CSV table of C-alpha atoms in Angstrom, one decimal:
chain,number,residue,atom,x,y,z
A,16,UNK,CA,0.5,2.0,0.7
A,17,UNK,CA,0.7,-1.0,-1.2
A,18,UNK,CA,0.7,-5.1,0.9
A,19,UNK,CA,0.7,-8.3,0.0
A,20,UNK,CA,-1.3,-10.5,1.7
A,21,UNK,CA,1.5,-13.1,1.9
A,22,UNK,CA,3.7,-11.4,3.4
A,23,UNK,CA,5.7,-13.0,5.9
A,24,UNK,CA,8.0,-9.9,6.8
A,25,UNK,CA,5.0,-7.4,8.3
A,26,UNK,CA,1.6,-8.2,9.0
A,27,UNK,CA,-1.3,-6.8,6.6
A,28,UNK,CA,-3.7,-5.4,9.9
A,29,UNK,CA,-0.1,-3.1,10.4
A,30,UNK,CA,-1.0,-1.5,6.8
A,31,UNK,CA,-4.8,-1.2,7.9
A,32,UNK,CA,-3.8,0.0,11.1
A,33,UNK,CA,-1.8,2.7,9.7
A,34,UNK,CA,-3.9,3.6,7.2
A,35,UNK,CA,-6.9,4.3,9.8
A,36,UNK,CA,-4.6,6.7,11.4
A,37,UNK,CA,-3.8,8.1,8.9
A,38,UNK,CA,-7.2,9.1,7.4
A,39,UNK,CA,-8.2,10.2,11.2
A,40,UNK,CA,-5.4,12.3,11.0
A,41,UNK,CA,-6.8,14.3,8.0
A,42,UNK,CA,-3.5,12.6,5.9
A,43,UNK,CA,-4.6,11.8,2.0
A,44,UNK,CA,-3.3,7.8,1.6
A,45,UNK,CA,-4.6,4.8,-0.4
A,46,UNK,CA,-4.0,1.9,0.4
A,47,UNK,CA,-3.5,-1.7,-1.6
A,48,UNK,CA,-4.4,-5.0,-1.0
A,49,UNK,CA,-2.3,-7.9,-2.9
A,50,UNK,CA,-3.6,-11.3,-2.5
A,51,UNK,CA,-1.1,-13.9,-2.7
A,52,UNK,CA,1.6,-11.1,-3.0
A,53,UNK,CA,5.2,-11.2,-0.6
A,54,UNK,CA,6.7,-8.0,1.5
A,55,UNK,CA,8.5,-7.6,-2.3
A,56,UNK,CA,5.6,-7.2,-4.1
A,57,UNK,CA,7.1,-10.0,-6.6
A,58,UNK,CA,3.8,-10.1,-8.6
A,59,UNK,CA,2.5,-6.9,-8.6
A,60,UNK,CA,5.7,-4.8,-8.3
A,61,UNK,CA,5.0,-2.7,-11.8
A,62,UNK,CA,1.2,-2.0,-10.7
A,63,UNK,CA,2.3,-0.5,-7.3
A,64,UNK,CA,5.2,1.8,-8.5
A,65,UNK,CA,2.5,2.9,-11.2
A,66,UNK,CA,-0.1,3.6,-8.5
A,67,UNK,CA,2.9,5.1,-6.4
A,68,UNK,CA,3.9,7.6,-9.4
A,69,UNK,CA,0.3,8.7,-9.2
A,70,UNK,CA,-0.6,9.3,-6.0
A,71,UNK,CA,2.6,11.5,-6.0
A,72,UNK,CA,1.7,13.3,-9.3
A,73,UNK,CA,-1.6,14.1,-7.2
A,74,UNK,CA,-0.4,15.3,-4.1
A,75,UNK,CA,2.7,16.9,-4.4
């Protein structure tokens, strides 16, 4: 899961939040923190869709 601290759209405790769940649920996730970053991920777009591609390469 990938947030951007700025964003306006969806709080960053709902990413936390989910994340916790997640992990209690025996669910593989990481999750990312951009600060300064919008719901679009305007600054760090490329990182996350690398760090997406990933995580999928791992686990699927």
């Amino acid at each position: 899961m990938h947030h951007g601290t700025a964003d306006k759209d969806v709080p960053y405790s709902f990413q936390q939040a989910l994340a916790d769940d997640l992990r209690a649920a025996g669910q593989p996730v990481e999750a990312y923190r951009y600060e300064g970053d919008n719901h679009n991920l305007s600054g760090n777009l490329g990182l996350a869709l690398r760090r997406s591609v990933a995580f999928f390469k791992r686990h699927l």
